[in-house]
mmCIF file of C-alpha atoms in Angstrom:
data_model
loop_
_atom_site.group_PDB
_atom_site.id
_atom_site.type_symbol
_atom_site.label_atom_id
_atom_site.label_comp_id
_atom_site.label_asym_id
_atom_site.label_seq_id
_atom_site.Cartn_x
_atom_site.Cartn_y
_atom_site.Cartn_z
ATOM 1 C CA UNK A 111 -17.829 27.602 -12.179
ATOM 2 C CA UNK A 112 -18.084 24.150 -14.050
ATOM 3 C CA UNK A 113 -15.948 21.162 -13.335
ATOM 4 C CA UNK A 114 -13.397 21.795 -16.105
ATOM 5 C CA UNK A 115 -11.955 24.975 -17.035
ATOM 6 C CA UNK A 116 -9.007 26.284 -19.067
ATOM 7 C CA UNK A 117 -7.337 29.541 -19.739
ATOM 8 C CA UNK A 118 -7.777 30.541 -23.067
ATOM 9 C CA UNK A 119 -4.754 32.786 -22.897
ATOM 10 C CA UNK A 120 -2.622 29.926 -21.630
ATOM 11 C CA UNK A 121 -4.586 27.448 -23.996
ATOM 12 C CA UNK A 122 -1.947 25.840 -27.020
ATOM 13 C CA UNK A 123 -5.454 24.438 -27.914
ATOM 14 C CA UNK A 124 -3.324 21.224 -29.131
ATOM 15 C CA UNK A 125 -6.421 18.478 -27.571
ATOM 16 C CA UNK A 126 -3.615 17.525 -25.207
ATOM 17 C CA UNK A 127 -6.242 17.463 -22.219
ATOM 18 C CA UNK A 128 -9.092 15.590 -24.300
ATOM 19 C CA UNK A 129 -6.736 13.000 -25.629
ATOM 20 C CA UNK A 130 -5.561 12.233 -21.465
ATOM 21 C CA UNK A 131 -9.058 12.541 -20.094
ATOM 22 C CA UNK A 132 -9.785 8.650 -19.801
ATOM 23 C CA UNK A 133 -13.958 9.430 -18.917
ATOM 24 C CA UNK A 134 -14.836 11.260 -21.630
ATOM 25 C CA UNK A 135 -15.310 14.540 -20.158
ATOM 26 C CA UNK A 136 -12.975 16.809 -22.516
ATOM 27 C CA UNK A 137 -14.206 17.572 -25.952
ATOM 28 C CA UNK A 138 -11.140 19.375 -28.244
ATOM 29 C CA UNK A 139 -9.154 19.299 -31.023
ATOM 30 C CA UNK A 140 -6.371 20.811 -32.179
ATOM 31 C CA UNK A 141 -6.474 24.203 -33.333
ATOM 32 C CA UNK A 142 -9.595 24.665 -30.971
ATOM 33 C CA UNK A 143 -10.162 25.525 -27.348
ATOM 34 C CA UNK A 144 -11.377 22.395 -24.833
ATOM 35 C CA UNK A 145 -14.489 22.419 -23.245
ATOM 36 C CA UNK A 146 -16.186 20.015 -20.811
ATOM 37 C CA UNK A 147 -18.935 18.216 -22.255
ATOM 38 C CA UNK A 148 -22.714 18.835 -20.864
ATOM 39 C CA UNK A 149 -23.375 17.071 -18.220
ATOM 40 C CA UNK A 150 -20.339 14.586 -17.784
ATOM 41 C CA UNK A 151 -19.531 15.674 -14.606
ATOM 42 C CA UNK A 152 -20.743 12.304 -12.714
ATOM 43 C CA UNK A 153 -18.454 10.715 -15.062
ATOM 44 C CA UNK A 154 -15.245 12.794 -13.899
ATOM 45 C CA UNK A 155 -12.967 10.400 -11.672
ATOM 46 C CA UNK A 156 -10.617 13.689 -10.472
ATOM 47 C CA UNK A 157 -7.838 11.654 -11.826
ATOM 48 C CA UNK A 158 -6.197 15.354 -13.123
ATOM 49 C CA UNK A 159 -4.520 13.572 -15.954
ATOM 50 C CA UNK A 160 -6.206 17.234 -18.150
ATOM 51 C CA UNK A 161 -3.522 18.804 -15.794
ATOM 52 C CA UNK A 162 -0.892 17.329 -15.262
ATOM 53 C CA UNK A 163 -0.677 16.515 -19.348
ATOM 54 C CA UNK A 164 -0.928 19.760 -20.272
ATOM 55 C CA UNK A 165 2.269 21.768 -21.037
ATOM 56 C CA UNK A 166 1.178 25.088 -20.597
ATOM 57 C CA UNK A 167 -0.621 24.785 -17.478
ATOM 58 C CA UNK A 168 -4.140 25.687 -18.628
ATOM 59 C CA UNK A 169 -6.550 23.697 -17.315
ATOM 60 C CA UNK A 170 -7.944 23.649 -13.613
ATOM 61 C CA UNK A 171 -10.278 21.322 -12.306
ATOM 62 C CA UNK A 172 -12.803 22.025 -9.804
ATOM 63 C CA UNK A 173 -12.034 20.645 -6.139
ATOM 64 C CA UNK A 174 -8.342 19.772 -7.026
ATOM 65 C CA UNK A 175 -5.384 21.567 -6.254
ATOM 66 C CA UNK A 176 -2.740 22.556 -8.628
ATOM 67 C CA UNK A 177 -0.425 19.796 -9.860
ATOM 68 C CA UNK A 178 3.359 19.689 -8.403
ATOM 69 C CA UNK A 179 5.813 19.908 -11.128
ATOM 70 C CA UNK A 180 9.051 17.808 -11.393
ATOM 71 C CA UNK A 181 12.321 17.411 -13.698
ATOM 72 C CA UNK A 182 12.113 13.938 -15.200
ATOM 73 C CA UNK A 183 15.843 13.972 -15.493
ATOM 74 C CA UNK A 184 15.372 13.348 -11.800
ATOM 75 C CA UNK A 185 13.996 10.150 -12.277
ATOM 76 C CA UNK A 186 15.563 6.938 -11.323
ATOM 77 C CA UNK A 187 16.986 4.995 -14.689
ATOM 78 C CA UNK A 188 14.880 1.301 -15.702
ATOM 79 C CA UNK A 189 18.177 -0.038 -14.465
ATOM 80 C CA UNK A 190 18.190 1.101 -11.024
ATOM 81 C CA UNK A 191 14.818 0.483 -10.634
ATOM 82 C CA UNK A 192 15.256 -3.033 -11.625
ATOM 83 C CA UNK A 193 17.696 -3.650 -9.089
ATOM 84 C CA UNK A 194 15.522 -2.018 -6.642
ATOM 85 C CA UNK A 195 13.291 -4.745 -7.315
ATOM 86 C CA UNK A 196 15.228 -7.254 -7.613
ATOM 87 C CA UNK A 197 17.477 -6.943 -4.471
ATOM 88 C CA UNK A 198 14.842 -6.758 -2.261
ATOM 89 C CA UNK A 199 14.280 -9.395 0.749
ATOM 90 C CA UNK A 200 11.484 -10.489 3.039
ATOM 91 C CA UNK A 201 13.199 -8.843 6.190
ATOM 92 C CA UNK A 202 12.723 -10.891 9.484
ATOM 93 C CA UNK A 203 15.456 -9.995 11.877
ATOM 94 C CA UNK A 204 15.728 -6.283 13.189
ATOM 95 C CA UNK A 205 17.856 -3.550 14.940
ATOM 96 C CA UNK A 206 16.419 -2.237 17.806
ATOM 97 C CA UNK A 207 15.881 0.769 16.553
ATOM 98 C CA UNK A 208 12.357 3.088 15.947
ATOM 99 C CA UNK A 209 11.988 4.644 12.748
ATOM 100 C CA UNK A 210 10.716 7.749 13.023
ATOM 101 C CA UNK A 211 7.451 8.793 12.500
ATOM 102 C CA UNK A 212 8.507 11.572 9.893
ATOM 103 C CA UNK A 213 9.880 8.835 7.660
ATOM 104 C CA UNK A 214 6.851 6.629 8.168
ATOM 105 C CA UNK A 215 4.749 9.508 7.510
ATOM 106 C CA UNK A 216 7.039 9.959 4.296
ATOM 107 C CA UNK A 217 6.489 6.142 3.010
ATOM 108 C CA UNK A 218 3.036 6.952 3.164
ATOM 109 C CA UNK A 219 2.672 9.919 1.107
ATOM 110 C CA UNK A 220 4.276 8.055 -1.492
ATOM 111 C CA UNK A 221 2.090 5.191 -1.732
ATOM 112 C CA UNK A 222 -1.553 7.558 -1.294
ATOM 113 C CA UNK A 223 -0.017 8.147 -5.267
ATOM 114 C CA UNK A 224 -0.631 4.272 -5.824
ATOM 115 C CA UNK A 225 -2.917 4.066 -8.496
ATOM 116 C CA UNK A 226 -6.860 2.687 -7.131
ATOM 117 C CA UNK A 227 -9.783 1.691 -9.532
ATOM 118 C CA UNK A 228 -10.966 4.913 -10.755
ATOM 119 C CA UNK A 229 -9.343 6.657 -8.675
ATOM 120 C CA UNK A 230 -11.366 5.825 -5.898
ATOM 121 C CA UNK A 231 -8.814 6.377 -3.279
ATOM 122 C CA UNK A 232 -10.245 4.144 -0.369
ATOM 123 C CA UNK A 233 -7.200 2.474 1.458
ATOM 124 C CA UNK A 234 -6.370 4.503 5.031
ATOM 125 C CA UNK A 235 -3.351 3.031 7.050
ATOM 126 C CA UNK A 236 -3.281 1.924 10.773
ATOM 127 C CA UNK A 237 0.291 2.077 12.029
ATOM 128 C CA UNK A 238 1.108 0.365 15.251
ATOM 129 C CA UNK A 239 4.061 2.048 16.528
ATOM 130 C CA UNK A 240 4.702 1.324 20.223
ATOM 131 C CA UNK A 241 6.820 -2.688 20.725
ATOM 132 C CA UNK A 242 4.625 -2.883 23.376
ATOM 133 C CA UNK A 243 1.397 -2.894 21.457
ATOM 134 C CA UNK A 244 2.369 -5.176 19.037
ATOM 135 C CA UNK A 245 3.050 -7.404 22.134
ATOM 136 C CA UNK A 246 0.032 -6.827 23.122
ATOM 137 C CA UNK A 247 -1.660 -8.002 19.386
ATOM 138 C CA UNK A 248 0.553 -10.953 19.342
ATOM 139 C CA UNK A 249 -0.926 -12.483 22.462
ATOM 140 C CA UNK A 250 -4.585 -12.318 21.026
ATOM 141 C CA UNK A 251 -3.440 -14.113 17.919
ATOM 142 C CA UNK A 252 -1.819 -17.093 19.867
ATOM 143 C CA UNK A 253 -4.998 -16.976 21.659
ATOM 144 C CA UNK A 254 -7.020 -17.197 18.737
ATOM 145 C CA UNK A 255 -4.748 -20.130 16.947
ATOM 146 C CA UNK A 256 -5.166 -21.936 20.068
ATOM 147 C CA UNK A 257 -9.205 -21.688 19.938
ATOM 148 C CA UNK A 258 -9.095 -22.684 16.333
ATOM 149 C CA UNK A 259 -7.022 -25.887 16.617
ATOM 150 C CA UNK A 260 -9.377 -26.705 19.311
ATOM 151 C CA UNK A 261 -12.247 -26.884 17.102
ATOM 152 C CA UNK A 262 -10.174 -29.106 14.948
ATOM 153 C CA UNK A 263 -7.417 -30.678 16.765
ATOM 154 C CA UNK A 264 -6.691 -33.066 13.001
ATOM 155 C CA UNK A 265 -6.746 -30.194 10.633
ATOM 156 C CA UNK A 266 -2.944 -29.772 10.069
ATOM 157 C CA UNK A 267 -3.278 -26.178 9.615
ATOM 158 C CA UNK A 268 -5.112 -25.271 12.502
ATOM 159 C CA UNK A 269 -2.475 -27.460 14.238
ATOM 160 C CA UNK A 270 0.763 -25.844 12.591
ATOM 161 C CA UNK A 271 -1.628 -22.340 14.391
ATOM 162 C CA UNK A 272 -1.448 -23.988 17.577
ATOM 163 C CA UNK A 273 2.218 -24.841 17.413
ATOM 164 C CA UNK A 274 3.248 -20.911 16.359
ATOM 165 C CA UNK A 275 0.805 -19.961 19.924
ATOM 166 C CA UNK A 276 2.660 -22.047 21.526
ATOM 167 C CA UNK A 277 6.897 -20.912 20.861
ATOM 168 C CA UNK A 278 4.933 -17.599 20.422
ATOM 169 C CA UNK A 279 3.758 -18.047 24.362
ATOM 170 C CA UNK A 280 7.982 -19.293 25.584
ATOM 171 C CA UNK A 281 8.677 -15.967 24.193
ATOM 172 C CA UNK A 282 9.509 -16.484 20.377
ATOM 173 C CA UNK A 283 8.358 -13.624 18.390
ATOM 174 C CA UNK A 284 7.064 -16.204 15.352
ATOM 175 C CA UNK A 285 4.448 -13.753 14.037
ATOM 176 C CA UNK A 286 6.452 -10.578 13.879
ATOM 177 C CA UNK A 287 10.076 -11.131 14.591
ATOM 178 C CA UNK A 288 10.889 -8.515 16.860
ATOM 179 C CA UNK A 289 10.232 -5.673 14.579
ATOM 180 C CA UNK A 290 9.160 -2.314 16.074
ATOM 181 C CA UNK A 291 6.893 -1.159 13.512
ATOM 182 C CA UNK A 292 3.582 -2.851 11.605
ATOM 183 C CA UNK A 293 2.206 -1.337 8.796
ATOM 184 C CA UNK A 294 -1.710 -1.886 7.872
ATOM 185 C CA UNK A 295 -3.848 -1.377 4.850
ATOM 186 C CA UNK A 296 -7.188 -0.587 5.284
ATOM 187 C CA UNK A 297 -10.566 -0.682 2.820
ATOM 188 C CA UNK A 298 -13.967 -0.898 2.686
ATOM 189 C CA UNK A 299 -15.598 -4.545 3.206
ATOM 190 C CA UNK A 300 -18.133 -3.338 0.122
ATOM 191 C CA UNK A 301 -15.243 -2.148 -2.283
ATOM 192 C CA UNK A 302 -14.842 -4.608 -5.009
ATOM 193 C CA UNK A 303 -10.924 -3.824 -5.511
ATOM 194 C CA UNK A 304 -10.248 -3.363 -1.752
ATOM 195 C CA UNK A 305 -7.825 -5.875 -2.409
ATOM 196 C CA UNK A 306 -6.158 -5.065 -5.265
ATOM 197 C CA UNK A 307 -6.119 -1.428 -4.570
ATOM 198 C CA UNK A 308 -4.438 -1.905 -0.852
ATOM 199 C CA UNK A 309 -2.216 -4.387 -2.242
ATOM 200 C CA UNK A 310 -0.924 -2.061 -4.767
ATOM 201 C CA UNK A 311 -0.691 0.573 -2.215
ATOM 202 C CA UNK A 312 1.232 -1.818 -0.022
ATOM 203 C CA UNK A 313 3.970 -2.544 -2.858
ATOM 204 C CA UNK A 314 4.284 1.179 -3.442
ATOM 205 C CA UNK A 315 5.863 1.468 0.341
ATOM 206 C CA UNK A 316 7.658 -1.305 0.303
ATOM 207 C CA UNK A 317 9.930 -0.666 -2.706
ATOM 208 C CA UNK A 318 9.810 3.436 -1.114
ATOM 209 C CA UNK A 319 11.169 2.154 1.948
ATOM 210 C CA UNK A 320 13.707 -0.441 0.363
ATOM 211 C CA UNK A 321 15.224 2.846 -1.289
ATOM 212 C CA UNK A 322 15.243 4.007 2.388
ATOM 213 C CA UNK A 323 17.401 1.377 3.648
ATOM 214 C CA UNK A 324 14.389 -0.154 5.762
ATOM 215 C CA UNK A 325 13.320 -3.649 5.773
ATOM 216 C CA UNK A 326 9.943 -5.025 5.476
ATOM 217 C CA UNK A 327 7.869 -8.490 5.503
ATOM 218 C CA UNK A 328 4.444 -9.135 4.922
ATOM 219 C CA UNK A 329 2.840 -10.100 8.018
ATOM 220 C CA UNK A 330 0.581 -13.043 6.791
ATOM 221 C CA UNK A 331 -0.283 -14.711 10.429
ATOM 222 C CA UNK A 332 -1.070 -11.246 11.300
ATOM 223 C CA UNK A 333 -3.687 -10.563 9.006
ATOM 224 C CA UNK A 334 -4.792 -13.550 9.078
ATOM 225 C CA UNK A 335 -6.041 -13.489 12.444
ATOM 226 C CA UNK A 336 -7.034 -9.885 12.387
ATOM 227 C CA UNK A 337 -9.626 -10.800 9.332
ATOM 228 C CA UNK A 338 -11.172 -12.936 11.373
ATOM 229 C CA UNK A 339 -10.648 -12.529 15.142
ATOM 230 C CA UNK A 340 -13.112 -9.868 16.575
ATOM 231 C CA UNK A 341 -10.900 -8.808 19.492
ATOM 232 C CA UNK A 342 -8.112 -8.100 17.207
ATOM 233 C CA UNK A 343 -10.311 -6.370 15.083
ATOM 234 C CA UNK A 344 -11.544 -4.286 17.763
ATOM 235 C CA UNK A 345 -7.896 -3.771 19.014
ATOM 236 C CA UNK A 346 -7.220 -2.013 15.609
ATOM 237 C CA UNK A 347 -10.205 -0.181 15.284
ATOM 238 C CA UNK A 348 -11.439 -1.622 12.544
ATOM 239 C CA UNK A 349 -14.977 -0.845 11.663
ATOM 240 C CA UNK A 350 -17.352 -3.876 10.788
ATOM 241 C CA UNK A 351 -17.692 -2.499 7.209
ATOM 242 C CA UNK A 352 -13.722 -2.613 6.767
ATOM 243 C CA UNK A 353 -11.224 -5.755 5.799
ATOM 244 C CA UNK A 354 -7.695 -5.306 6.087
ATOM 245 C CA UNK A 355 -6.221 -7.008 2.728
ATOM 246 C CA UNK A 356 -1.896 -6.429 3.997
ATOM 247 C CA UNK A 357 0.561 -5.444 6.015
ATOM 248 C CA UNK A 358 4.078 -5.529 7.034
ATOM 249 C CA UNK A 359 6.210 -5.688 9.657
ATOM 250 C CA UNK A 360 8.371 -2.942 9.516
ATOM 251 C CA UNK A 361 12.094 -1.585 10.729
ATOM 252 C CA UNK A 362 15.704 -1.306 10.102
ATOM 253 C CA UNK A 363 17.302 -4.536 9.177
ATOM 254 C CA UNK A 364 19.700 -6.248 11.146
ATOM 255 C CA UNK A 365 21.590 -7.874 7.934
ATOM 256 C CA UNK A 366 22.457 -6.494 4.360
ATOM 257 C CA UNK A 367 22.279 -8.908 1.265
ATOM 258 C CA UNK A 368 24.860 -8.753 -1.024
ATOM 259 C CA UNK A 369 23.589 -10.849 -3.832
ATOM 260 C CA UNK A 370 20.362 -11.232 -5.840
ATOM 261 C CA UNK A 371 18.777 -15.003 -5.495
ATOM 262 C CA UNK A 372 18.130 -17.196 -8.262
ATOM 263 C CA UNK A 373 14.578 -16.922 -9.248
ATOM 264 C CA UNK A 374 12.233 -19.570 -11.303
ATOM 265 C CA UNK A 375 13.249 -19.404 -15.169
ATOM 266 C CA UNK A 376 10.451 -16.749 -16.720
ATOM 267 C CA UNK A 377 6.847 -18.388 -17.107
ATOM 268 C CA UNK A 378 5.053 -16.302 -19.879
ATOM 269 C CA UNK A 379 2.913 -16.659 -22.949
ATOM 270 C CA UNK A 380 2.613 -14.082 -25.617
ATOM 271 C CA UNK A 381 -0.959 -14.261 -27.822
#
């Protein structure tokens, strides 16, 4: 069985699935039936853009499973969308209350659909569930702000580090705001678009759980420390080959906007 195959009985033979393949591997044209072209199979990316194209559900292509279809009159207008966007905040004050693991498990699958550099697919997820662990991470983080504005007591961001260990240490939660929930996105150290790929990924649950109701923040301090702090690396089980490029903190928010903030006027050049 070769990498691409199509029904010729289901075939239009209308070069829909050569005109989507992006590598190359597809040779058709209309009025004749597609074939794969000798020996592009190292150049196939299993993106299944020859399926999921083509109306008459011809094509198959080896070590993928069979596209899910969908009604694109279910689709969200540009307008709501926008809003979604738009509306938005940074959440830092939450309810005390979990969100399941279903719906977590829900945001997820949505953003494994984020699109990677050809299609590589390399971001996994660490979710830290339990309060208590995030606790736990918190206290290595103050630790390691307070070694770091030891080494350089008149660096003024080391110092600003020092000053967040030490509210964090009287009991304010300055690096996660009490949320129950952080999010992670993991990659490869060796991946050249670790960072753009998990950051896409990232965005993708973000505006899936704004449509959910839940509220999010980027946890900066957090990943921050954990890029560089070997015990909080360990903590997370991240390998010595892996970076983690985002995450958020994660929960149900405690207050609703009801307005859209201003914004800078648009900064854009067309040439």
């Amino acid at each position: 069985m070769s990498l691409f195959n199509v029904d010729s009985g289901l075939c239009r033979k209308d070069g829909i699935c050569a005109a989507a393949c992006p590598s190359g591997v597809i040779a058709g044209d209309v009025k004749k039936l597609p074939r794969q072209v000798p020996g592009s199979e190292v150049n196939c990316i299993k993106c299944g853009h020859c399926m999921v194209y083509c109306p008459a559900s011809a094509v198959e292509l080896a070590g993928l499973e069979k596209p899910v279809a969908f009604d694109r009159a279910d689709l969200p207008d540009a307008g709501a969308v926008s809003l979604l966007c738009k509306s938005r905040r940074s959440v830092r004050s939450y309810r005390n209350e979990l969100v399941s693991k279903e719906v977590i498990a829900d945001l997820l699958d949505t953003a494994r659909y984020a699109p990677t550099a050809k299609n590589s697919q390399k971001v996994r997820w660490i979710v830290v569930y339990e309060r208590e662990k995030i606790v736990e991470l918190g206290d290595m983080l103050a630790q390691w702000m307070k070694d770091v504005a030891r080494e350089n007591p008149e660096d003024s961001v080391r110092a600003q580090g020092a000053g967040l260990a030490a509210r964090w240490e009287k009991g304010r939660d300055v690096y996660f705001r009490g949320c129950p929930h952080l999010v992670l996105a993991v990659a490869p150290a060796d991946y050249y678009w670790a960072s753009v790929d998990a950051t896409i990924a990232l965005t993708y649950f973000e505006l899936a759980a704004a449509a959910k109701g839940l509220g999010l923040c980027w946890a900066g301090y957090f990943v921050a420390g954990a890029a560089r702090h070997e015990p909080l690396r360990k903590a997370l089980g991240l390998g010595a080959d892996e970076v983690l490029p985002g995450g958020f903190m994660l929960g149900y928010p405690r207050l609703r906007p009801k307005m859209i903030p201003a914004r800078n006027p648009l900064n854009v050049a067309y040439i």
